[in-house]
Tab-separated table of C-alpha atoms in Angstrom:
chain	number	residue	atom	x	y	z
V	17	MET	CA	21.087	15.779	4.290
V	18	ARG	CA	17.802	17.191	3.060
V	19	SER	CA	15.423	15.012	1.104
V	20	ARG	CA	15.472	15.283	-2.680
V	21	GLN	CA	12.960	17.531	-4.407
V	22	ARG	CA	10.292	15.994	-6.642
V	23	LEU	CA	8.926	17.029	-10.028
V	24	ILE	CA	6.017	15.536	-11.981
V	25	VAL	CA	6.313	15.670	-15.762
V	26	ARG	CA	4.118	14.436	-18.612
V	27	ALA	CA	4.992	11.061	-20.101
V	28	GLU	CA	5.721	12.617	-23.519
V	29	GLN	CA	8.458	14.787	-21.949
V	30	ILE	CA	10.514	11.664	-21.212
V	31	LEU	CA	12.700	10.686	-24.182
V	32	ASP	CA	15.337	7.948	-23.927
V	33	GLN	CA	17.228	8.769	-20.728
V	34	GLY	CA	16.408	12.451	-20.578
V	35	VAL	CA	13.542	14.776	-19.746
V	36	THR	CA	12.637	17.847	-21.790
V	37	LEU	CA	11.372	20.472	-19.353
V	38	THR	CA	9.141	23.437	-20.080
V	39	ALA	CA	10.284	26.988	-19.385
V	40	GLU	CA	7.951	27.061	-16.400
V	41	GLN	CA	9.494	23.871	-14.995
V	42	TRP	CA	13.034	25.205	-15.455
V	43	HIS	CA	12.040	28.377	-13.638
V	44	TYR	CA	10.592	26.298	-10.801
V	45	LEU	CA	13.761	24.210	-10.452
V	46	ASN	CA	16.225	27.074	-10.764
V	47	HIS	CA	14.481	29.975	-9.037
V	48	VAL	CA	12.010	28.365	-6.620
V	49	LEU	CA	13.825	25.205	-5.562
V	50	ARG	CA	17.275	26.787	-6.152
V	51	LEU	CA	18.621	23.675	-7.856
V	52	LYS	CA	21.592	23.783	-10.228
V	53	ALA	CA	23.488	21.534	-12.627
V	54	GLY	CA	24.667	18.377	-10.870
V	55	ASP	CA	21.851	18.348	-8.315
V	56	GLU	CA	19.668	15.257	-8.112
V	57	LEU	CA	15.880	15.090	-7.800
V	58	TRP	CA	13.042	12.628	-8.237
V	59	ILE	CA	11.207	12.669	-11.577
V	60	LEU	CA	7.669	11.232	-11.639
V	61	ASP	CA	5.198	10.787	-14.476
V	62	GLY	CA	2.157	10.793	-12.149
V	63	GLN	CA	1.135	7.391	-13.535
V	64	GLY	CA	3.197	5.110	-11.304
V	65	GLN	CA	6.784	5.630	-12.554
V	66	ARG	CA	9.601	7.350	-10.713
V	67	TRP	CA	13.281	7.921	-11.560
V	68	LEU	CA	16.295	9.502	-9.933
V	69	GLY	CA	17.358	12.364	-12.175
V	70	GLU	CA	20.324	14.720	-12.414
V	71	ILE	CA	20.037	18.299	-13.631
V	72	GLN	CA	22.269	19.065	-16.590
V	73	ALA	CA	22.711	22.142	-18.762
V	74	ASN	CA	19.553	21.807	-20.854
V	75	THR	CA	17.918	18.596	-19.667
V	76	VAL	CA	17.418	16.308	-16.701
V	77	LYS	CA	19.239	12.999	-17.156
V	78	LEU	CA	17.460	9.918	-15.799
V	79	LEU	CA	19.962	7.927	-13.759
V	80	HIS	CA	17.854	4.926	-12.762
V	81	PRO	CA	14.248	3.987	-11.946
V	82	ASP	CA	13.045	3.757	-8.366
V	83	CYS	CA	10.407	1.208	-7.382
V	84	ARG	CA	9.667	2.317	-3.821
V	85	GLU	CA	5.937	1.794	-3.225
V	86	THR	CA	4.022	4.673	-1.650
V	87	GLU	CA	0.512	3.919	-2.924
V	88	LEU	CA	-2.310	2.235	-1.048
V	89	THR	CA	-3.191	-1.224	-2.296
V	90	THR	CA	-6.851	-0.180	-2.032
V	91	GLU	CA	-8.403	2.260	-4.485
V	92	ILE	CA	-10.268	4.892	-2.467
V	93	VAL	CA	-12.739	7.012	-4.410
V	94	LEU	CA	-13.958	10.217	-2.765
V	95	CYS	CA	-17.379	11.494	-3.856
V	96	LEU	CA	-17.125	15.051	-2.552
V	97	ALA	CA	-19.885	17.644	-2.623
V	98	LEU	CA	-18.828	20.916	-4.220
V	99	LEU	CA	-17.962	23.019	-1.169
V	100	LYS	CA	-16.847	26.621	-0.979
V	101	ALA	CA	-13.672	27.011	-3.045
V	102	ALA	CA	-11.175	27.205	-0.169
V	103	SER	CA	-12.736	24.229	1.619
V	104	PHE	CA	-12.878	22.116	-1.529
V	105	GLU	CA	-9.226	22.851	-2.274
V	106	GLN	CA	-8.199	21.945	1.272
V	107	VAL	CA	-9.841	18.558	0.889
V	108	LEU	CA	-8.185	18.019	-2.515
V	109	GLN	CA	-4.770	18.572	-0.979
V	110	GLN	CA	-5.231	16.435	2.107
V	111	ALA	CA	-7.137	13.673	0.316
V	112	THR	CA	-4.157	13.339	-2.031
V	113	GLU	CA	-1.803	13.037	0.929
V	114	LEU	CA	-4.023	10.309	2.396
V	115	GLY	CA	-3.856	8.209	-0.757
V	116	VAL	CA	-7.144	8.831	-2.589
V	117	LYS	CA	-7.033	7.540	-6.167
V	118	ARG	CA	-10.079	9.302	-7.647
V	119	ILE	CA	-12.180	12.334	-6.710
V	120	LEU	CA	-15.726	12.791	-8.010
V	121	PRO	CA	-17.127	16.304	-7.380
V	122	ILE	CA	-20.847	16.112	-6.617
V	123	GLN	CA	-23.294	18.906	-7.373
V	124	THR	CA	-25.856	18.874	-4.553
V	125	ALA	CA	-28.869	21.002	-3.683
V	126	ARG	CA	-26.757	22.885	-1.125
V	127	SER	CA	-23.593	23.244	-3.219
V	128	LEU	CA	-22.545	26.836	-3.809
V	129	LEU	CA	-19.615	26.305	-6.151
V	130	GLN	CA	-19.957	26.311	-9.943
V	131	PRO	CA	-16.452	25.389	-11.137
V	132	SER	CA	-15.062	26.978	-14.288
V	133	ALA	CA	-12.374	25.602	-16.616
V	134	HIS	CA	-9.882	27.922	-14.919
V	135	LYS	CA	-10.861	26.503	-11.529
V	136	TYR	CA	-10.271	22.976	-12.796
V	137	GLN	CA	-6.770	23.946	-13.934
V	138	ARG	CA	-6.058	25.295	-10.466
V	139	TRP	CA	-7.366	22.095	-8.887
V	140	GLN	CA	-5.116	19.995	-11.114
V	141	ARG	CA	-2.110	22.010	-9.916
V	142	ILE	CA	-3.144	21.443	-6.297
V	143	LEU	CA	-3.391	17.691	-6.882
V	144	GLN	CA	0.000	17.629	-8.595
V	145	GLU	CA	1.725	19.665	-5.881
V	146	ALA	CA	0.212	17.495	-3.133
V	147	THR	CA	1.367	14.376	-5.005
V	148	GLU	CA	4.919	15.722	-5.185
V	149	GLN	CA	4.883	16.746	-1.522
V	150	SER	CA	3.617	13.378	-0.278
V	151	GLU	CA	5.938	11.376	-2.573
V	152	ARG	CA	3.080	9.536	-4.239
V	153	LEU	CA	3.471	7.852	-7.606
V	154	TYR	CA	0.007	8.706	-8.951
V	155	VAL	CA	-1.767	12.027	-9.294
V	156	PRO	CA	-5.434	11.465	-8.309
V	157	THR	CA	-7.892	11.798	-11.165
V	158	LEU	CA	-10.573	14.475	-10.915
V	159	SER	CA	-13.812	13.964	-12.830
V	160	ALA	CA	-16.323	16.480	-14.103
V	161	PRO	CA	-19.102	17.253	-11.585
V	162	LEU	CA	-21.827	14.651	-11.196
V	163	SER	CA	-25.337	15.031	-9.863
V	164	VAL	CA	-26.390	12.819	-6.975
V	165	ALA	CA	-28.443	10.754	-9.421
V	166	GLU	CA	-25.395	10.293	-11.671
V	167	MET	CA	-23.244	9.352	-8.696
V	168	VAL	CA	-25.478	6.427	-7.705
V	169	ARG	CA	-25.992	5.386	-11.337
V	170	LEU	CA	-22.332	5.413	-12.338
V	171	THR	CA	-20.688	4.004	-9.199
V	172	PRO	CA	-20.980	0.796	-7.181
V	173	ARG	CA	-22.529	0.921	-3.736
V	174	GLY	CA	-20.487	2.803	-1.194
V	175	TYR	CA	-20.628	4.565	2.151
V	176	ILE	CA	-22.199	7.967	2.731
V	177	ALA	CA	-21.631	10.285	5.687
V	178	SER	CA	-24.909	11.322	7.320
V	179	LEU	CA	-25.796	13.377	10.368
V	180	THR	CA	-28.693	11.014	11.086
V	181	ALA	CA	-26.808	7.711	10.766
V	182	SER	CA	-26.497	5.498	13.836
V	183	GLN	CA	-23.673	3.250	12.610
V	184	LEU	CA	-20.115	4.503	13.070
V	185	LEU	CA	-17.716	4.350	10.128
V	186	TRP	CA	-15.314	2.442	12.368
V	187	ASP	CA	-17.869	-0.366	12.681
V	188	TYR	CA	-18.014	-0.783	8.897
V	189	LEU	CA	-14.245	-1.097	8.413
V	190	PRO	CA	-13.897	-4.833	9.263
V	191	GLN	CA	-16.546	-5.749	6.683
V	192	MET	CA	-15.195	-3.594	3.839
V	193	ASP	CA	-13.614	-5.460	0.910
V	194	PHE	CA	-10.262	-3.718	0.597
V	195	SER	CA	-9.429	-5.711	-2.526
V	196	GLN	CA	-12.117	-3.642	-4.311
V	197	PRO	CA	-12.512	0.160	-4.689
V	198	ILE	CA	-14.017	1.848	-1.617
V	199	TYR	CA	-16.435	4.702	-2.358
V	200	LEU	CA	-16.947	7.388	0.292
V	201	ALA	CA	-19.482	10.207	-0.144
V	202	ILE	CA	-19.185	13.437	1.846
V	203	GLY	CA	-21.966	16.018	1.629
V	204	PRO	CA	-21.918	19.831	1.695
V	205	GLU	CA	-22.080	22.147	4.690
V	206	GLY	CA	-25.575	21.673	6.053
V	207	GLY	CA	-25.633	18.049	4.927
V	208	TRP	CA	-27.534	16.177	2.245
V	209	THR	CA	-31.196	16.970	1.731
V	210	ASP	CA	-33.659	14.275	2.809
V	211	SER	CA	-34.443	13.413	-0.809
V	212	GLU	CA	-30.746	13.130	-1.744
V	213	LEU	CA	-30.020	10.843	1.182
V	214	GLU	CA	-33.078	8.706	0.452
V	215	GLN	CA	-31.999	8.380	-3.172
V	216	VAL	CA	-28.497	7.211	-2.242
V	217	LEU	CA	-29.676	4.774	0.430
V	218	ALA	CA	-32.281	3.342	-1.961
V	219	ALA	CA	-29.398	2.494	-4.315
V	220	GLY	CA	-27.840	0.317	-1.610
V	221	TRP	CA	-25.301	2.696	-0.090
V	222	GLN	CA	-24.720	2.484	3.659
V	223	ALA	CA	-24.888	5.570	5.878
V	224	PHE	CA	-22.246	6.161	8.527
V	225	SER	CA	-21.686	8.544	11.403
V	226	LEU	CA	-18.455	10.094	12.660
V	227	GLY	CA	-19.712	10.567	16.210
V	228	GLN	CA	-22.006	12.743	18.262
V	229	ARG	CA	-20.603	16.061	17.146
V	230	THR	CA	-21.578	17.925	13.973
V	231	LEU	CA	-18.459	18.236	11.833
V	232	ARG	CA	-17.684	20.642	9.051
V	233	ALA	CA	-17.540	19.008	5.639
V	234	VAL	CA	-13.762	19.401	5.475
V	235	THR	CA	-13.325	17.712	8.861
V	236	ALA	CA	-15.737	14.927	7.936
V	237	ALA	CA	-13.877	14.227	4.695
V	238	ILE	CA	-10.433	14.099	6.286
V	239	ALA	CA	-11.610	12.068	9.292
V	240	SER	CA	-13.303	9.513	7.029
V	241	LEU	CA	-10.353	9.211	4.683
V	242	THR	CA	-7.899	8.879	7.563
V	243	LEU	CA	-9.814	5.929	9.010
V	244	VAL	CA	-10.200	4.115	5.696
V	245	SER	CA	-6.649	4.877	4.544
V	246	HIS	CA	-5.075	3.602	7.747
V	247	TYR	CA	-7.257	0.502	7.766
V	248	SER	CA	-6.158	-0.113	4.176
V	249	GLU	CA	-2.519	0.060	5.292
V	250	ARG	CA	-3.333	-2.550	7.927
V	251	TYR	CA	-4.937	-4.714	5.249
V	252	ARG	CA	-1.752	-4.482	3.152
V	253	ALA	CA	0.409	-5.475	6.128
V	254	ILE	CA	-1.744	-8.542	6.755
V	255	GLN	CA	-1.612	-9.504	3.052
V	256	GLN	CA	2.183	-9.239	3.054
V	257	GLN	CA	2.431	-11.534	6.080
V	258	HIS	CA	0.663	-14.231	4.105
């Protein structure tokens, strides 16, 4: 038996025990997913709620809520330099799958991308589709771009990937407080400028390395998130044992 399909809807579309779908959503269910009346699927509001639903003639009936937990107990915040469009979108997708809660685009000296309103709409669709695919309960939030100065002013101290760092990210994991948000900053292709890195470190951030090899920004982001995400899962397992 194949797994049930998933659809994220806005909270205001949910009325009583039914869901009012848009024409675009009906087209997606009927012509893309090939679902028909009587078929069941998961309905999510992207804000932590999930229900089993059944397709009917002109609505989706909510059968019962489902409380299966798929979120990390730790809030991971990715401060990601604005990369080339395809690279940035790849990170958005995979960061969602790895459990990131918030994404802060960072405009750096070496950033090439100047996102438009249309681009932001596309990015929101990517986040939503990745949330559905990975069976998460929350769609990650995506902020407006921040400068490096705004990043250090508006966020707590975090961890920043640097080509010149001597400390491995792995070595920092045991000392991270996974009961608090973890901030990870990943720079653009070519890395942070000296002045950017100095500014972040002066604010109390800690620089980390991912090894002896020079990684592309996409690889660095996914490698960093994988380590922190999996260590967070370990933290949850330990908490549950106690």
